[in-house]
Amino acid sequence: KSAIEHGLKPIVCVGETLEERESDRTVAVLTRQVQAGLKDVTEGGDLVVAYEPVWAIGTGRTATPAQANEAHAVIRREIEKSLAGAADAIRILYGGSVKPDNAQGLLAEPEIDGALVGGACLNPDSFLRIIRAAGTA
């Protein structure tokens, strides 16, 4: 809330651990995290939400496009509950080991608005391939 009030563009990151995913608690975890992240926020402004499954960060593992799309749909529903009318305007990015070989599939999903690229952006050729994939998704 404070970041928005001061003209900053906050990125609220949410995501479950491998244990939470394997015990079928992803929806509950994302719901709790989005509600906590948007507590006291009254307008979306330039808010961005990133789905970063903890089990995929820096591990080389990534959610399948279908898994990521499902998680993004849960996040969008929770945003709509917290900020009625703002869910379509708030960008929801996927950020779990985005690489050139998985970017196009992830970005083709209807609920995924973009990518939060980590280590893959350190290699210019790799990052360029992700950017090109985004243009064809």
mmCIF file with all atom_site columns, C-alpha atoms in Angstrom:
data_model
loop_
_atom_site.group_PDB
_atom_site.id
_atom_site.type_symbol
_atom_site.label_atom_id
_atom_site.label_alt_id
_atom_site.label_comp_id
_atom_site.label_asym_id
_atom_site.label_entity_id
_atom_site.label_seq_id
_atom_site.pdbx_PDB_ins_code
_atom_site.Cartn_x
_atom_site.Cartn_y
_atom_site.Cartn_z
_atom_site.occupancy
_atom_site.B_iso_or_equiv
_atom_site.pdbx_formal_charge
_atom_site.auth_seq_id
_atom_site.auth_comp_id
_atom_site.auth_asym_id
_atom_site.auth_atom_id
_atom_site.pdbx_PDB_model_num
ATOM 1   C CA . LYS A 1 1   ? 0.000   0.000   0.000   1.00 0.00 ? 1   LYS A CA 1
ATOM 2   C CA . SER A 1 2   ? 2.748   2.405   0.916   1.00 0.00 ? 2   SER A CA 1
ATOM 3   C CA . ALA A 1 3   ? 4.652   1.728   -2.316  1.00 0.00 ? 3   ALA A CA 1
ATOM 4   C CA . ILE A 1 4   ? 1.562   2.548   -4.387  1.00 0.00 ? 4   ILE A CA 1
ATOM 5   C CA . GLU A 1 5   ? 0.903   5.684   -2.340  1.00 0.00 ? 5   GLU A CA 1
ATOM 6   C CA . HIS A 1 6   ? 4.467   6.849   -3.071  1.00 0.00 ? 6   HIS A CA 1
ATOM 7   C CA . GLY A 1 7   ? 4.247   6.272   -6.822  1.00 0.00 ? 7   GLY A CA 1
ATOM 8   C CA . LEU A 1 8   ? 6.207   3.020   -6.922  1.00 0.00 ? 8   LEU A CA 1
ATOM 9   C CA . LYS A 1 9   ? 5.211   -0.026  -8.934  1.00 0.00 ? 9   LYS A CA 1
ATOM 10  C CA . PRO A 1 10  ? 5.264   -2.924  -6.450  1.00 0.00 ? 10  PRO A CA 1
ATOM 11  C CA . ILE A 1 11  ? 5.593   -6.543  -7.478  1.00 0.00 ? 11  ILE A CA 1
ATOM 12  C CA . VAL A 1 12  ? 3.803   -8.838  -5.040  1.00 0.00 ? 12  VAL A CA 1
ATOM 13  C CA . CYS A 1 13  ? 5.362   -12.300 -5.333  1.00 0.00 ? 13  CYS A CA 1
ATOM 14  C CA . VAL A 1 14  ? 3.399   -15.372 -4.328  1.00 0.00 ? 14  VAL A CA 1
ATOM 15  C CA . GLY A 1 15  ? 4.066   -19.082 -4.662  1.00 0.00 ? 15  GLY A CA 1
ATOM 16  C CA . GLU A 1 16  ? 4.014   -22.413 -2.926  1.00 0.00 ? 16  GLU A CA 1
ATOM 17  C CA . THR A 1 17  ? 6.764   -24.781 -1.831  1.00 0.00 ? 17  THR A CA 1
ATOM 18  C CA . LEU A 1 18  ? 7.123   -28.234 -3.350  1.00 0.00 ? 18  LEU A CA 1
ATOM 19  C CA . GLU A 1 19  ? 5.682   -29.781 -0.181  1.00 0.00 ? 19  GLU A CA 1
ATOM 20  C CA . GLU A 1 20  ? 2.611   -27.522 -0.407  1.00 0.00 ? 20  GLU A CA 1
ATOM 21  C CA . ARG A 1 21  ? 2.096   -28.381 -4.090  1.00 0.00 ? 21  ARG A CA 1
ATOM 22  C CA . GLU A 1 22  ? 2.486   -32.117 -3.508  1.00 0.00 ? 22  GLU A CA 1
ATOM 23  C CA . SER A 1 23  ? 0.016   -32.010 -0.600  1.00 0.00 ? 23  SER A CA 1
ATOM 24  C CA . ASP A 1 24  ? -2.557  -30.239 -2.817  1.00 0.00 ? 24  ASP A CA 1
ATOM 25  C CA . ARG A 1 25  ? -2.408  -26.968 -0.862  1.00 0.00 ? 25  ARG A CA 1
ATOM 26  C CA . THR A 1 26  ? -1.478  -24.658 -3.755  1.00 0.00 ? 26  THR A CA 1
ATOM 27  C CA . VAL A 1 27  ? -4.885  -22.947 -3.939  1.00 0.00 ? 27  VAL A CA 1
ATOM 28  C CA . ALA A 1 28  ? -5.022  -22.364 -0.181  1.00 0.00 ? 28  ALA A CA 1
ATOM 29  C CA . VAL A 1 29  ? -1.458  -21.008 -0.086  1.00 0.00 ? 29  VAL A CA 1
ATOM 30  C CA . LEU A 1 30  ? -1.979  -18.652 -3.031  1.00 0.00 ? 30  LEU A CA 1
ATOM 31  C CA . THR A 1 31  ? -5.293  -17.460 -1.622  1.00 0.00 ? 31  THR A CA 1
ATOM 32  C CA . ARG A 1 32  ? -3.709  -16.654 1.743   1.00 0.00 ? 32  ARG A CA 1
ATOM 33  C CA . GLN A 1 33  ? -0.690  -14.950 0.174   1.00 0.00 ? 33  GLN A CA 1
ATOM 34  C CA . VAL A 1 34  ? -2.717  -12.768 -2.217  1.00 0.00 ? 34  VAL A CA 1
ATOM 35  C CA . GLN A 1 35  ? -5.084  -11.729 0.571   1.00 0.00 ? 35  GLN A CA 1
ATOM 36  C CA . ALA A 1 36  ? -2.138  -10.813 2.816   1.00 0.00 ? 36  ALA A CA 1
ATOM 37  C CA . GLY A 1 37  ? -0.299  -9.023  0.012   1.00 0.00 ? 37  GLY A CA 1
ATOM 38  C CA . LEU A 1 38  ? -3.291  -6.896  -0.890  1.00 0.00 ? 38  LEU A CA 1
ATOM 39  C CA . LYS A 1 39  ? -4.390  -6.201  2.677   1.00 0.00 ? 39  LYS A CA 1
ATOM 40  C CA . ASP A 1 40  ? -5.360  -2.545  3.002   1.00 0.00 ? 40  ASP A CA 1
ATOM 41  C CA . VAL A 1 41  ? -4.743  -1.895  -0.723  1.00 0.00 ? 41  VAL A CA 1
ATOM 42  C CA . THR A 1 42  ? -7.733  -0.033  -2.126  1.00 0.00 ? 42  THR A CA 1
ATOM 43  C CA . GLU A 1 43  ? -6.704  0.346   -5.776  1.00 0.00 ? 43  GLU A CA 1
ATOM 44  C CA . GLY A 1 44  ? -4.584  -1.679  -8.165  1.00 0.00 ? 44  GLY A CA 1
ATOM 45  C CA . GLY A 1 45  ? -2.716  1.237   -9.693  1.00 0.00 ? 45  GLY A CA 1
ATOM 46  C CA . ASP A 1 46  ? 0.520   -0.051  -11.145 1.00 0.00 ? 46  ASP A CA 1
ATOM 47  C CA . LEU A 1 47  ? 0.511   -3.171  -8.991  1.00 0.00 ? 47  LEU A CA 1
ATOM 48  C CA . VAL A 1 48  ? 1.999   -6.327  -10.512 1.00 0.00 ? 48  VAL A CA 1
ATOM 49  C CA . VAL A 1 49  ? 1.616   -9.816  -9.084  1.00 0.00 ? 49  VAL A CA 1
ATOM 50  C CA . ALA A 1 50  ? 4.155   -12.534 -9.872  1.00 0.00 ? 50  ALA A CA 1
ATOM 51  C CA . TYR A 1 51  ? 3.495   -16.232 -9.420  1.00 0.00 ? 51  TYR A CA 1
ATOM 52  C CA . GLU A 1 52  ? 6.835   -17.687 -8.411  1.00 0.00 ? 52  GLU A CA 1
ATOM 53  C CA . PRO A 1 53  ? 6.482   -21.260 -7.238  1.00 0.00 ? 53  PRO A CA 1
ATOM 54  C CA . VAL A 1 54  ? 9.248   -21.623 -4.666  1.00 0.00 ? 54  VAL A CA 1
ATOM 55  C CA . TRP A 1 55  ? 10.046  -25.102 -5.938  1.00 0.00 ? 55  TRP A CA 1
ATOM 56  C CA . ALA A 1 56  ? 10.908  -23.663 -9.376  1.00 0.00 ? 56  ALA A CA 1
ATOM 57  C CA . ILE A 1 57  ? 13.115  -20.718 -8.394  1.00 0.00 ? 57  ILE A CA 1
ATOM 58  C CA . GLY A 1 58  ? 16.681  -21.368 -9.462  1.00 0.00 ? 58  GLY A CA 1
ATOM 59  C CA . THR A 1 59  ? 16.107  -25.111 -9.665  1.00 0.00 ? 59  THR A CA 1
ATOM 60  C CA . GLY A 1 60  ? 15.647  -25.447 -13.399 1.00 0.00 ? 60  GLY A CA 1
ATOM 61  C CA . ARG A 1 61  ? 12.227  -26.935 -12.706 1.00 0.00 ? 61  ARG A CA 1
ATOM 62  C CA . THR A 1 62  ? 9.199   -25.084 -13.966 1.00 0.00 ? 62  THR A CA 1
ATOM 63  C CA . ALA A 1 63  ? 5.458   -25.417 -13.741 1.00 0.00 ? 63  ALA A CA 1
ATOM 64  C CA . THR A 1 64  ? 3.807   -26.779 -16.831 1.00 0.00 ? 64  THR A CA 1
ATOM 65  C CA . PRO A 1 65  ? 1.888   -24.172 -18.790 1.00 0.00 ? 65  PRO A CA 1
ATOM 66  C CA . ALA A 1 66  ? -1.368  -25.703 -17.505 1.00 0.00 ? 66  ALA A CA 1
ATOM 67  C CA . GLN A 1 67  ? -0.192  -25.645 -13.862 1.00 0.00 ? 67  GLN A CA 1
ATOM 68  C CA . ALA A 1 68  ? 0.958   -22.040 -14.167 1.00 0.00 ? 68  ALA A CA 1
ATOM 69  C CA . ASN A 1 69  ? -2.277  -20.988 -15.897 1.00 0.00 ? 69  ASN A CA 1
ATOM 70  C CA . GLU A 1 70  ? -4.346  -22.620 -13.138 1.00 0.00 ? 70  GLU A CA 1
ATOM 71  C CA . ALA A 1 71  ? -2.333  -20.815 -10.446 1.00 0.00 ? 71  ALA A CA 1
ATOM 72  C CA . HIS A 1 72  ? -2.734  -17.509 -12.290 1.00 0.00 ? 72  HIS A CA 1
ATOM 73  C CA . ALA A 1 73  ? -6.499  -18.038 -12.473 1.00 0.00 ? 73  ALA A CA 1
ATOM 74  C CA . VAL A 1 74  ? -6.600  -18.547 -8.691  1.00 0.00 ? 74  VAL A CA 1
ATOM 75  C CA . ILE A 1 75  ? -4.553  -15.381 -8.192  1.00 0.00 ? 75  ILE A CA 1
ATOM 76  C CA . ARG A 1 76  ? -6.797  -13.373 -10.538 1.00 0.00 ? 76  ARG A CA 1
ATOM 77  C CA . ARG A 1 77  ? -9.924  -14.542 -8.667  1.00 0.00 ? 77  ARG A CA 1
ATOM 78  C CA . GLU A 1 78  ? -8.396  -13.463 -5.355  1.00 0.00 ? 78  GLU A CA 1
ATOM 79  C CA . ILE A 1 79  ? -7.392  -10.090 -6.777  1.00 0.00 ? 79  ILE A CA 1
ATOM 80  C CA . GLU A 1 80  ? -10.979 -9.576  -7.941  1.00 0.00 ? 80  GLU A CA 1
ATOM 81  C CA . LYS A 1 81  ? -12.252 -10.381 -4.440  1.00 0.00 ? 81  LYS A CA 1
ATOM 82  C CA . SER A 1 82  ? -9.859  -7.862  -2.881  1.00 0.00 ? 82  SER A CA 1
ATOM 83  C CA . LEU A 1 83  ? -9.997  -5.176  -5.574  1.00 0.00 ? 83  LEU A CA 1
ATOM 84  C CA . ALA A 1 84  ? -13.319 -5.489  -7.387  1.00 0.00 ? 84  ALA A CA 1
ATOM 85  C CA . GLY A 1 85  ? -12.991 -4.511  -11.018 1.00 0.00 ? 85  GLY A CA 1
ATOM 86  C CA . ALA A 1 86  ? -9.179  -4.408  -11.007 1.00 0.00 ? 86  ALA A CA 1
ATOM 87  C CA . ALA A 1 87  ? -8.294  -8.037  -11.757 1.00 0.00 ? 87  ALA A CA 1
ATOM 88  C CA . ASP A 1 88  ? -8.125  -7.622  -15.526 1.00 0.00 ? 88  ASP A CA 1
ATOM 89  C CA . ALA A 1 89  ? -5.951  -4.497  -15.288 1.00 0.00 ? 89  ALA A CA 1
ATOM 90  C CA . ILE A 1 90  ? -3.355  -5.991  -12.925 1.00 0.00 ? 90  ILE A CA 1
ATOM 91  C CA . ARG A 1 91  ? -0.621  -7.905  -14.723 1.00 0.00 ? 91  ARG A CA 1
ATOM 92  C CA . ILE A 1 92  ? 0.125   -11.363 -13.370 1.00 0.00 ? 92  ILE A CA 1
ATOM 93  C CA . LEU A 1 93  ? 3.557   -12.639 -14.370 1.00 0.00 ? 93  LEU A CA 1
ATOM 94  C CA . TYR A 1 94  ? 5.058   -16.118 -14.219 1.00 0.00 ? 94  TYR A CA 1
ATOM 95  C CA . GLY A 1 95  ? 8.488   -16.250 -12.629 1.00 0.00 ? 95  GLY A CA 1
ATOM 96  C CA . GLY A 1 96  ? 9.607   -19.802 -11.989 1.00 0.00 ? 96  GLY A CA 1
ATOM 97  C CA . SER A 1 97  ? 12.686  -20.676 -14.083 1.00 0.00 ? 97  SER A CA 1
ATOM 98  C CA . VAL A 1 98  ? 11.533  -19.034 -17.303 1.00 0.00 ? 98  VAL A CA 1
ATOM 99  C CA . LYS A 1 99  ? 13.882  -20.118 -20.079 1.00 0.00 ? 99  LYS A CA 1
ATOM 100 C CA . PRO A 1 100 ? 13.924  -19.842 -23.876 1.00 0.00 ? 100 PRO A CA 1
ATOM 101 C CA . ASP A 1 101 ? 12.612  -23.393 -24.270 1.00 0.00 ? 101 ASP A CA 1
ATOM 102 C CA . ASN A 1 102 ? 9.544   -22.917 -22.033 1.00 0.00 ? 102 ASN A CA 1
ATOM 103 C CA . ALA A 1 103 ? 8.689   -19.228 -22.450 1.00 0.00 ? 103 ALA A CA 1
ATOM 104 C CA . GLN A 1 104 ? 6.448   -19.520 -25.497 1.00 0.00 ? 104 GLN A CA 1
ATOM 105 C CA . GLY A 1 105 ? 4.329   -22.296 -23.954 1.00 0.00 ? 105 GLY A CA 1
ATOM 106 C CA . LEU A 1 106 ? 3.916   -20.418 -20.696 1.00 0.00 ? 106 LEU A CA 1
ATOM 107 C CA . LEU A 1 107 ? 3.157   -17.078 -22.326 1.00 0.00 ? 107 LEU A CA 1
ATOM 108 C CA . ALA A 1 108 ? 0.569   -18.616 -24.636 1.00 0.00 ? 108 ALA A CA 1
ATOM 109 C CA . GLU A 1 109 ? -1.683  -19.385 -21.656 1.00 0.00 ? 109 GLU A CA 1
ATOM 110 C CA . PRO A 1 110 ? -4.639  -16.989 -21.314 1.00 0.00 ? 110 PRO A CA 1
ATOM 111 C CA . GLU A 1 111 ? -4.132  -16.094 -17.629 1.00 0.00 ? 111 GLU A CA 1
ATOM 112 C CA . ILE A 1 112 ? -0.379  -15.413 -17.907 1.00 0.00 ? 112 ILE A CA 1
ATOM 113 C CA . ASP A 1 113 ? 0.328   -11.770 -18.739 1.00 0.00 ? 113 ASP A CA 1
ATOM 114 C CA . GLY A 1 114 ? 4.107   -11.956 -18.956 1.00 0.00 ? 114 GLY A CA 1
ATOM 115 C CA . ALA A 1 115 ? 7.277   -13.327 -17.409 1.00 0.00 ? 115 ALA A CA 1
ATOM 116 C CA . LEU A 1 116 ? 9.457   -12.295 -14.507 1.00 0.00 ? 116 LEU A CA 1
ATOM 117 C CA . VAL A 1 117 ? 12.786  -13.565 -15.829 1.00 0.00 ? 117 VAL A CA 1
ATOM 118 C CA . GLY A 1 118 ? 15.561  -14.372 -13.392 1.00 0.00 ? 118 GLY A CA 1
ATOM 119 C CA . GLY A 1 119 ? 18.867  -16.000 -14.224 1.00 0.00 ? 119 GLY A CA 1
ATOM 120 C CA . ALA A 1 120 ? 18.051  -16.477 -17.886 1.00 0.00 ? 120 ALA A CA 1
ATOM 121 C CA . CYS A 1 121 ? 18.305  -12.716 -18.406 1.00 0.00 ? 121 CYS A CA 1
ATOM 122 C CA . LEU A 1 122 ? 22.007  -12.782 -17.522 1.00 0.00 ? 122 LEU A CA 1
ATOM 123 C CA . ASN A 1 123 ? 22.808  -14.353 -20.892 1.00 0.00 ? 123 ASN A CA 1
ATOM 124 C CA . PRO A 1 124 ? 21.945  -11.894 -23.684 1.00 0.00 ? 124 PRO A CA 1
ATOM 125 C CA . ASP A 1 125 ? 21.242  -14.619 -26.266 1.00 0.00 ? 125 ASP A CA 1
ATOM 126 C CA . SER A 1 126 ? 18.996  -16.496 -23.846 1.00 0.00 ? 126 SER A CA 1
ATOM 127 C CA . PHE A 1 127 ? 17.137  -13.342 -22.858 1.00 0.00 ? 127 PHE A CA 1
ATOM 128 C CA . LEU A 1 128 ? 16.652  -12.336 -26.499 1.00 0.00 ? 128 LEU A CA 1
ATOM 129 C CA . ARG A 1 129 ? 15.121  -15.750 -27.233 1.00 0.00 ? 129 ARG A CA 1
ATOM 130 C CA . ILE A 1 130 ? 12.673  -15.246 -24.332 1.00 0.00 ? 130 ILE A CA 1
ATOM 131 C CA . ILE A 1 131 ? 11.760  -11.783 -25.638 1.00 0.00 ? 131 ILE A CA 1
ATOM 132 C CA . ARG A 1 132 ? 11.158  -13.232 -29.098 1.00 0.00 ? 132 ARG A CA 1
ATOM 133 C CA . ALA A 1 133 ? 9.045   -16.027 -27.592 1.00 0.00 ? 133 ALA A CA 1
ATOM 134 C CA . ALA A 1 134 ? 6.925   -13.396 -25.859 1.00 0.00 ? 134 ALA A CA 1
ATOM 135 C CA . GLY A 1 135 ? 6.266   -11.765 -29.204 1.00 0.00 ? 135 GLY A CA 1
ATOM 136 C CA . THR A 1 136 ? 4.946   -15.003 -30.696 1.00 0.00 ? 136 THR A CA 1
ATOM 137 C CA . ALA A 1 137 ? 2.922   -16.223 -27.712 1.00 0.00 ? 137 ALA A CA 1
#
